[in-house]
């Protein structure tokens, strides 16, 4: 999939629509409406995805023979991941932010807490995008 080509095409197409002036406004309004509709669909999917994932995982757990071994292994893995993410997210990244901006990184993190929590809960950048856009605008 050629993402770079698609991005370049979208930029050039947007510039061409602006050059059309009033004649291109209808198409620009269409794409803005399409974007809003897509964001609404993503928010609906975001609400129902955890339920579907829960049933997928429950089905696989029912098929397992040694569930205790599974949960102990998963528990160890989850603990390691949480410790690693905490060190990276609460020490390393704020340190880099402070070095480059000389500002309090934890104040910045508090401002984007809602999108971060959504990203953590959904593991979807598409689901997090509307919230991040709202935080950036505010």
CSV table of N, CA and C in Angstrom, one decimal:
chain,number,residue,atom,x,y,z
A,1,UNK,N,0.8,-1.2,0.0
A,1,UNK,CA,0.0,0.0,0.0
A,1,UNK,C,0.9,1.2,0.0
A,2,UNK,N,0.7,2.1,-0.9
A,2,UNK,CA,1.5,3.3,-1.1
A,2,UNK,C,0.9,4.5,-0.3
A,3,UNK,N,1.2,4.6,1.0
A,3,UNK,CA,0.6,5.6,1.8
A,3,UNK,C,1.2,7.0,1.5
A,4,UNK,N,2.5,7.1,1.2
A,4,UNK,CA,3.1,8.3,0.9
A,4,UNK,C,2.5,8.9,-0.4
A,5,UNK,N,2.3,8.1,-1.4
A,5,UNK,CA,1.6,8.6,-2.6
A,5,UNK,C,0.2,9.1,-2.4
A,6,UNK,N,-0.5,8.4,-1.5
A,6,UNK,CA,-1.9,8.8,-1.2
A,6,UNK,C,-1.9,10.2,-0.5
A,7,UNK,N,-0.9,10.4,0.4
A,7,UNK,CA,-0.8,11.6,1.2
A,7,UNK,C,-0.5,12.8,0.2
A,8,UNK,N,0.5,12.5,-0.7
A,8,UNK,CA,0.9,13.6,-1.6
A,8,UNK,C,-0.3,13.9,-2.5
A,9,UNK,N,-1.0,12.9,-3.0
A,9,UNK,CA,-2.2,13.1,-3.8
A,9,UNK,C,-3.2,13.9,-3.1
A,10,UNK,N,-3.5,13.6,-1.8
A,10,UNK,CA,-4.5,14.3,-1.1
A,10,UNK,C,-4.1,15.8,-0.9
A,11,UNK,N,-2.8,16.1,-0.7
A,11,UNK,CA,-2.4,17.5,-0.5
A,11,UNK,C,-2.5,18.2,-1.8
A,12,UNK,N,-2.1,17.6,-2.9
A,12,UNK,CA,-2.2,18.3,-4.2
A,12,UNK,C,-3.6,18.5,-4.6
A,13,UNK,N,-4.5,17.5,-4.3
A,13,UNK,CA,-5.9,17.6,-4.6
A,13,UNK,C,-6.5,18.7,-3.8
A,14,UNK,N,-6.2,18.8,-2.5
A,14,UNK,CA,-6.7,19.9,-1.7
A,14,UNK,C,-6.3,21.3,-2.2
A,15,UNK,N,-5.0,21.4,-2.6
A,15,UNK,CA,-4.6,22.7,-3.2
A,15,UNK,C,-5.3,23.0,-4.5
A,16,UNK,N,-5.5,22.0,-5.3
A,16,UNK,CA,-6.3,22.2,-6.6
A,16,UNK,C,-7.7,22.6,-6.3
A,17,UNK,N,-8.3,22.1,-5.3
A,17,UNK,CA,-9.7,22.5,-4.9
A,17,UNK,C,-9.8,23.9,-4.4
A,18,UNK,N,-8.8,24.3,-3.7
A,18,UNK,CA,-8.7,25.7,-3.2
A,18,UNK,C,-8.5,26.7,-4.4
A,19,UNK,N,-7.7,26.2,-5.4
A,19,UNK,CA,-7.5,27.1,-6.5
A,19,UNK,C,-8.7,27.3,-7.4
A,20,UNK,N,-9.7,26.3,-7.3
A,20,UNK,CA,-10.9,26.4,-8.0
A,20,UNK,C,-11.8,27.6,-7.5
A,21,UNK,N,-11.6,27.9,-6.2
A,21,UNK,CA,-12.4,29.0,-5.6
A,21,UNK,C,-13.8,28.5,-5.3
A,22,UNK,N,-14.8,29.3,-5.6
A,22,UNK,CA,-16.2,28.9,-5.2
A,22,UNK,C,-16.7,27.6,-5.9
A,23,UNK,N,-16.1,27.3,-7.0
A,23,UNK,CA,-16.5,26.1,-7.7
A,23,UNK,C,-16.1,24.8,-7.0
A,24,UNK,N,-15.0,24.9,-6.2
A,24,UNK,CA,-14.6,23.8,-5.5
A,24,UNK,C,-15.1,23.6,-4.1
A,25,UNK,N,-15.9,24.6,-3.6
A,25,UNK,CA,-16.5,24.6,-2.3
A,25,UNK,C,-17.4,23.5,-2.0
A,26,UNK,N,-18.2,23.1,-3.0
A,26,UNK,CA,-19.1,21.9,-2.8
A,26,UNK,C,-18.4,20.7,-2.5
A,27,UNK,N,-17.3,20.4,-3.2
A,27,UNK,CA,-16.5,19.2,-3.0
A,27,UNK,C,-15.8,19.3,-1.6
A,28,UNK,N,-15.3,20.5,-1.2
A,28,UNK,CA,-14.7,20.6,0.1
A,28,UNK,C,-15.7,20.4,1.2
A,29,UNK,N,-16.9,20.9,1.0
A,29,UNK,CA,-18.0,20.6,2.0
A,29,UNK,C,-18.3,19.1,2.1
A,30,UNK,N,-18.3,18.5,0.9
A,30,UNK,CA,-18.5,17.0,0.9
A,30,UNK,C,-17.5,16.3,1.7
A,31,UNK,N,-16.2,16.6,1.5
A,31,UNK,CA,-15.1,15.9,2.2
A,31,UNK,C,-15.2,16.2,3.7
A,32,UNK,N,-15.5,17.4,4.1
A,32,UNK,CA,-15.7,17.8,5.5
A,32,UNK,C,-16.8,17.0,6.1
A,33,UNK,N,-17.9,16.9,5.4
A,33,UNK,CA,-19.0,16.1,5.9
A,33,UNK,C,-18.7,14.6,6.0
A,34,UNK,N,-17.9,14.1,5.0
A,34,UNK,CA,-17.5,12.7,5.0
A,34,UNK,C,-16.6,12.5,6.2
A,35,UNK,N,-15.7,13.4,6.5
A,35,UNK,CA,-14.8,13.3,7.7
A,35,UNK,C,-15.6,13.2,9.0
A,36,UNK,N,-16.6,14.1,9.1
A,36,UNK,CA,-17.4,14.1,10.3
A,36,UNK,C,-18.2,12.8,10.5
A,37,UNK,N,-18.7,12.3,9.4
A,37,UNK,CA,-19.5,11.0,9.4
A,37,UNK,C,-18.5,9.8,9.8
A,38,UNK,N,-17.3,9.9,9.3
A,38,UNK,CA,-16.3,8.8,9.6
A,38,UNK,C,-16.0,8.9,11.1
A,39,UNK,N,-15.8,10.1,11.6
A,39,UNK,CA,-15.5,10.2,13.1
A,39,UNK,C,-16.6,9.7,13.9
A,40,UNK,N,-17.9,9.9,13.5
A,40,UNK,CA,-19.0,9.4,14.3
A,40,UNK,C,-19.0,7.9,14.2
A,41,UNK,N,-18.8,7.3,13.0
A,41,UNK,CA,-18.7,5.8,12.9
A,41,UNK,C,-17.6,5.2,13.8
A,42,UNK,N,-16.4,5.9,13.8
A,42,UNK,CA,-15.3,5.4,14.6
A,42,UNK,C,-15.7,5.5,16.1
A,43,UNK,N,-16.4,6.5,16.5
A,43,UNK,CA,-16.8,6.6,17.9
A,43,UNK,C,-17.8,5.5,18.3
A,44,UNK,N,-18.7,5.1,17.4
A,44,UNK,CA,-19.6,4.0,17.6
A,44,UNK,C,-18.9,2.7,17.7
A,45,UNK,N,-18.0,2.5,16.8
A,45,UNK,CA,-17.2,1.2,16.9
A,45,UNK,C,-16.4,1.2,18.2
A,46,UNK,N,-15.9,2.3,18.6
A,46,UNK,CA,-15.1,2.3,19.8
A,46,UNK,C,-15.9,1.9,21.0
A,47,UNK,N,-17.2,2.2,21.0
A,47,UNK,CA,-18.0,1.9,22.2
A,47,UNK,C,-18.3,0.4,22.2
A,48,UNK,N,-18.5,-0.3,21.0
A,48,UNK,CA,-18.9,-1.7,20.9
A,48,UNK,C,-17.7,-2.6,20.8
A,49,UNK,N,-16.5,-2.2,20.5
A,49,UNK,CA,-15.4,-3.1,20.3
A,49,UNK,C,-15.0,-3.8,21.6
A,50,UNK,N,-15.0,-3.2,22.8
A,50,UNK,CA,-14.6,-4.0,23.9
A,50,UNK,C,-15.5,-5.2,24.2
A,51,UNK,N,-16.8,-5.1,23.9
A,51,UNK,CA,-17.7,-6.2,24.1
A,51,UNK,C,-17.4,-7.3,23.1
A,52,UNK,N,-17.1,-7.0,21.9
A,52,UNK,CA,-16.8,-8.1,20.9
A,52,UNK,C,-15.5,-8.7,21.3
A,53,UNK,N,-14.5,-8.0,21.7
A,53,UNK,CA,-13.2,-8.5,22.1
A,53,UNK,C,-13.3,-9.4,23.3
A,54,UNK,N,-14.2,-9.0,24.2
A,54,UNK,CA,-14.4,-9.8,25.4
A,54,UNK,C,-14.9,-11.2,25.1
A,55,UNK,N,-15.9,-11.3,24.1
A,55,UNK,CA,-16.4,-12.5,23.7
A,55,UNK,C,-15.4,-13.4,22.9
A,56,UNK,N,-14.6,-12.7,22.1
A,56,UNK,CA,-13.5,-13.5,21.4
A,56,UNK,C,-12.6,-14.1,22.4
A,57,UNK,N,-12.1,-13.3,23.4
A,57,UNK,CA,-11.2,-13.9,24.4
A,57,UNK,C,-11.8,-14.9,25.2
A,58,UNK,N,-13.1,-14.7,25.6
A,58,UNK,CA,-13.8,-15.7,26.4
A,58,UNK,C,-13.9,-17.1,25.7
A,59,UNK,N,-14.2,-17.0,24.4
A,59,UNK,CA,-14.3,-18.2,23.6
A,59,UNK,C,-13.0,-19.0,23.6
A,60,UNK,N,-11.9,-18.3,23.5
A,60,UNK,CA,-10.5,-18.9,23.5
A,60,UNK,C,-10.2,-19.5,24.8
A,61,UNK,N,-10.6,-18.8,25.9
A,61,UNK,CA,-10.3,-19.3,27.2
A,61,UNK,C,-11.0,-20.6,27.5
A,62,UNK,N,-12.3,-20.7,27.1
A,62,UNK,CA,-13.1,-21.9,27.3
A,62,UNK,C,-12.4,-23.1,26.5
A,63,UNK,N,-11.8,-22.9,25.4
A,63,UNK,CA,-11.2,-23.9,24.7
A,63,UNK,C,-9.9,-24.4,25.3
A,64,UNK,N,-9.3,-23.6,26.2
A,64,UNK,CA,-8.0,-24.0,26.8
A,64,UNK,C,-8.1,-25.2,27.8
A,65,UNK,N,-7.0,-25.9,28.0
A,65,UNK,CA,-7.0,-27.0,28.9
A,65,UNK,C,-6.5,-26.6,30.3
A,66,UNK,N,-5.3,-25.9,30.3
A,66,UNK,CA,-4.6,-25.5,31.6
A,66,UNK,C,-4.8,-24.0,31.7
A,67,UNK,N,-5.9,-23.6,32.3
A,67,UNK,CA,-6.1,-22.1,32.4
A,67,UNK,C,-5.3,-21.5,33.5
A,68,UNK,N,-4.9,-22.2,34.5
A,68,UNK,CA,-4.1,-21.6,35.6
A,68,UNK,C,-2.7,-21.2,35.0
A,69,UNK,N,-2.1,-22.1,34.3
A,69,UNK,CA,-0.8,-21.8,33.7
A,69,UNK,C,-0.9,-20.6,32.7
A,70,UNK,N,-2.0,-20.6,32.0
A,70,UNK,CA,-2.2,-19.4,31.1
A,70,UNK,C,-2.2,-18.1,31.9
A,71,UNK,N,-3.0,-18.1,33.0
A,71,UNK,CA,-3.1,-16.8,33.7
A,71,UNK,C,-1.9,-16.5,34.5
A,72,UNK,N,-1.1,-17.4,35.0
A,72,UNK,CA,0.2,-17.0,35.6
A,72,UNK,C,1.2,-16.5,34.6
A,73,UNK,N,1.2,-17.1,33.4
A,73,UNK,CA,2.1,-16.6,32.4
A,73,UNK,C,1.7,-15.2,31.9
A,74,UNK,N,0.4,-15.0,31.7
A,74,UNK,CA,-0.1,-13.7,31.3
A,74,UNK,C,0.1,-12.7,32.4
A,75,UNK,N,0.0,-13.1,33.6
A,75,UNK,CA,0.2,-12.1,34.7
A,75,UNK,C,1.6,-11.6,34.8
A,76,UNK,N,2.6,-12.5,34.6
A,76,UNK,CA,4.0,-12.1,34.6
A,76,UNK,C,4.3,-11.2,33.4
A,77,UNK,N,3.7,-11.6,32.3
A,77,UNK,CA,4.0,-10.8,31.1
A,77,UNK,C,3.4,-9.4,31.2
A,78,UNK,N,2.2,-9.3,31.8
A,78,UNK,CA,1.5,-8.0,32.0
A,78,UNK,C,2.3,-7.1,33.0
A,79,UNK,N,2.8,-7.7,34.0
A,79,UNK,CA,3.6,-7.0,35.0
A,79,UNK,C,4.8,-6.4,34.4
A,80,UNK,N,5.5,-7.2,33.6
A,80,UNK,CA,6.7,-6.7,32.9
A,80,UNK,C,6.4,-5.6,32.0
A,81,UNK,N,5.3,-5.7,31.2
A,81,UNK,CA,4.9,-4.7,30.3
A,81,UNK,C,4.6,-3.4,31.0
A,82,UNK,N,3.8,-3.5,32.1
A,82,UNK,CA,3.4,-2.3,32.8
A,82,UNK,C,4.6,-1.6,33.4
A,83,UNK,N,5.6,-2.3,34.0
A,83,UNK,CA,6.8,-1.7,34.5
A,83,UNK,C,7.6,-1.0,33.5
A,84,UNK,N,7.7,-1.7,32.3
A,84,UNK,CA,8.5,-1.1,31.2
A,84,UNK,C,7.8,0.2,30.7
A,85,UNK,N,6.5,0.1,30.5
A,85,UNK,CA,5.8,1.3,30.0
A,85,UNK,C,5.8,2.4,31.0
A,86,UNK,N,5.7,2.1,32.3
A,86,UNK,CA,5.8,3.2,33.3
A,86,UNK,C,7.1,3.9,33.3
A,87,UNK,N,8.2,3.1,33.2
A,87,UNK,CA,9.5,3.7,33.2
A,87,UNK,C,9.7,4.6,31.9
A,88,UNK,N,9.2,4.1,30.8
A,88,UNK,CA,9.4,4.8,29.6
A,88,UNK,C,8.5,6.0,29.6
A,89,UNK,N,7.2,5.9,29.9
A,89,UNK,CA,6.3,7.0,29.8
A,89,UNK,C,6.4,8.0,30.9
A,90,UNK,N,6.8,7.6,32.1
A,90,UNK,CA,6.9,8.5,33.2
A,90,UNK,C,8.3,9.1,33.6
A,91,UNK,N,9.3,8.5,33.0
A,91,UNK,CA,10.7,9.0,33.2
A,91,UNK,C,11.4,9.3,32.0
A,92,UNK,N,11.5,8.4,31.0
A,92,UNK,CA,12.3,8.7,29.8
A,92,UNK,C,11.7,9.7,28.9
A,93,UNK,N,10.4,9.6,28.5
A,93,UNK,CA,9.8,10.6,27.6
A,93,UNK,C,9.7,11.9,28.2
A,94,UNK,N,9.2,12.0,29.5
A,94,UNK,CA,9.2,13.4,30.1
A,94,UNK,C,10.6,14.0,30.2
A,95,UNK,N,11.6,13.2,30.4
A,95,UNK,CA,13.0,13.7,30.5
A,95,UNK,C,13.4,14.3,29.1
A,96,UNK,N,13.1,13.6,28.1
A,96,UNK,CA,13.4,14.1,26.7
A,96,UNK,C,12.6,15.4,26.5
A,97,UNK,N,11.3,15.4,26.8
A,97,UNK,CA,10.5,16.6,26.7
A,97,UNK,C,11.1,17.8,27.4
A,98,UNK,N,11.5,17.6,28.7
A,98,UNK,CA,12.1,18.6,29.5
A,98,UNK,C,13.4,19.2,28.9
A,99,UNK,N,14.2,18.3,28.4
A,99,UNK,CA,15.5,18.7,27.8
A,99,UNK,C,15.3,19.6,26.6
A,100,UNK,N,14.3,19.3,25.7
A,100,UNK,CA,14.1,20.1,24.5
A,100,UNK,C,13.2,21.3,24.8
A,101,UNK,N,12.3,21.3,25.7
A,101,UNK,CA,11.4,22.5,25.9
A,101,UNK,C,11.6,23.3,27.2
A,102,UNK,N,12.3,22.7,28.1
A,102,UNK,CA,12.5,23.3,29.4
A,102,UNK,C,11.2,23.7,30.1
A,103,UNK,N,10.2,22.9,29.9
A,103,UNK,CA,8.9,23.0,30.6
A,103,UNK,C,8.5,21.8,31.3
A,104,UNK,N,7.5,21.9,32.2
A,104,UNK,CA,7.1,20.8,33.0
A,104,UNK,C,6.4,19.7,32.2
A,105,UNK,N,7.0,18.6,32.0
A,105,UNK,CA,6.3,17.6,31.1
A,105,UNK,C,5.0,17.0,31.7
A,106,UNK,N,4.9,17.0,33.1
A,106,UNK,CA,3.8,16.3,33.7
A,106,UNK,C,2.5,17.2,33.5
A,107,UNK,N,2.7,18.5,33.4
A,107,UNK,CA,1.6,19.4,33.1
A,107,UNK,C,1.0,19.1,31.7
A,108,UNK,N,1.9,18.9,30.8
A,108,UNK,CA,1.5,18.6,29.4
A,108,UNK,C,0.8,17.2,29.4
A,109,UNK,N,1.3,16.2,30.1
A,109,UNK,CA,0.7,14.9,30.2
A,109,UNK,C,-0.7,15.0,30.8
A,110,UNK,N,-0.9,15.8,31.8
A,110,UNK,CA,-2.2,16.0,32.4
A,110,UNK,C,-3.2,16.6,31.4
A,111,UNK,N,-2.7,17.4,30.5
A,111,UNK,CA,-3.6,18.1,29.5
A,111,UNK,C,-4.1,17.1,28.5
A,112,UNK,N,-3.3,16.0,28.2
A,112,UNK,CA,-3.7,15.0,27.2
A,112,UNK,C,-4.1,13.7,27.8
A,113,UNK,N,-4.5,13.8,29.1
A,113,UNK,CA,-4.8,12.5,29.8
A,113,UNK,C,-6.0,11.7,29.2
A,114,UNK,N,-7.0,12.4,28.8
A,114,UNK,CA,-8.2,11.7,28.2
A,114,UNK,C,-7.8,11.0,26.9
A,115,UNK,N,-7.1,11.6,26.0
A,115,UNK,CA,-6.8,10.8,24.8
A,115,UNK,C,-5.8,9.7,25.1
A,116,UNK,N,-4.9,9.9,26.1
A,116,UNK,CA,-4.0,8.8,26.5
A,116,UNK,C,-4.8,7.6,27.1
A,117,UNK,N,-5.8,7.9,27.9
A,117,UNK,CA,-6.6,6.9,28.5
A,117,UNK,C,-7.4,6.1,27.4
A,118,UNK,N,-7.9,6.9,26.5
A,118,UNK,CA,-8.6,6.2,25.4
A,118,UNK,C,-7.7,5.4,24.5
A,119,UNK,N,-6.5,5.9,24.2
A,119,UNK,CA,-5.5,5.1,23.5
A,119,UNK,C,-5.2,3.8,24.2
A,120,UNK,N,-5.0,3.9,25.5
A,120,UNK,CA,-4.6,2.8,26.3
A,120,UNK,C,-5.8,1.7,26.3
A,121,UNK,N,-7.0,2.2,26.4
A,121,UNK,CA,-8.2,1.3,26.5
A,121,UNK,C,-8.5,0.7,25.2
A,122,UNK,N,-8.3,1.4,24.1
A,122,UNK,CA,-8.8,0.9,22.8
A,122,UNK,C,-7.6,0.3,21.9
A,123,UNK,N,-6.4,0.8,22.2
A,123,UNK,CA,-5.3,0.4,21.3
A,123,UNK,C,-5.5,0.8,19.9
A,124,UNK,N,-6.2,1.9,19.7
A,124,UNK,CA,-6.6,2.3,18.3
A,124,UNK,C,-6.3,3.8,18.1
A,125,UNK,N,-5.4,4.1,17.2
A,125,UNK,CA,-5.2,5.5,16.9
A,125,UNK,C,-6.4,6.2,16.3
A,126,UNK,N,-7.1,5.5,15.5
A,126,UNK,CA,-8.3,6.0,14.9
A,126,UNK,C,-9.4,6.4,15.9
A,127,UNK,N,-9.5,5.6,16.9
A,127,UNK,CA,-10.5,5.9,18.0
A,127,UNK,C,-10.0,7.1,18.8
A,128,UNK,N,-8.7,7.3,19.0
A,128,UNK,CA,-8.1,8.3,19.8
A,128,UNK,C,-8.1,9.7,19.1
A,129,UNK,N,-8.1,9.7,17.8
A,129,UNK,CA,-7.9,10.9,17.0
A,129,UNK,C,-8.9,12.0,17.3
A,130,UNK,N,-10.2,11.7,17.4
A,130,UNK,CA,-11.2,12.8,17.6
A,130,UNK,C,-10.9,13.4,19.0
A,131,UNK,N,-10.6,12.7,20.0
A,131,UNK,CA,-10.3,13.2,21.3
A,131,UNK,C,-9.0,14.1,21.3
A,132,UNK,N,-8.0,13.6,20.6
A,132,UNK,CA,-6.7,14.3,20.5
A,132,UNK,C,-6.9,15.6,19.8
A,133,UNK,N,-7.7,15.6,18.7
A,133,UNK,CA,-8.0,16.8,18.0
A,133,UNK,C,-8.7,17.9,18.9
A,134,UNK,N,-9.6,17.4,19.7
A,134,UNK,CA,-10.3,18.3,20.6
A,134,UNK,C,-9.4,18.9,21.6
A,135,UNK,N,-8.5,18.1,22.2
A,135,UNK,CA,-7.5,18.6,23.2
A,135,UNK,C,-6.6,19.6,22.6
A,136,UNK,N,-6.1,19.3,21.4
A,136,UNK,CA,-5.2,20.2,20.7
A,136,UNK,C,-5.9,21.6,20.4
A,137,UNK,N,-7.2,21.5,20.0
A,137,UNK,CA,-7.9,22.7,19.7
A,137,UNK,C,-8.2,23.6,21.0
A,138,UNK,N,-8.4,22.9,22.1
A,138,UNK,CA,-8.6,23.6,23.4
A,138,UNK,C,-7.3,24.1,24.0
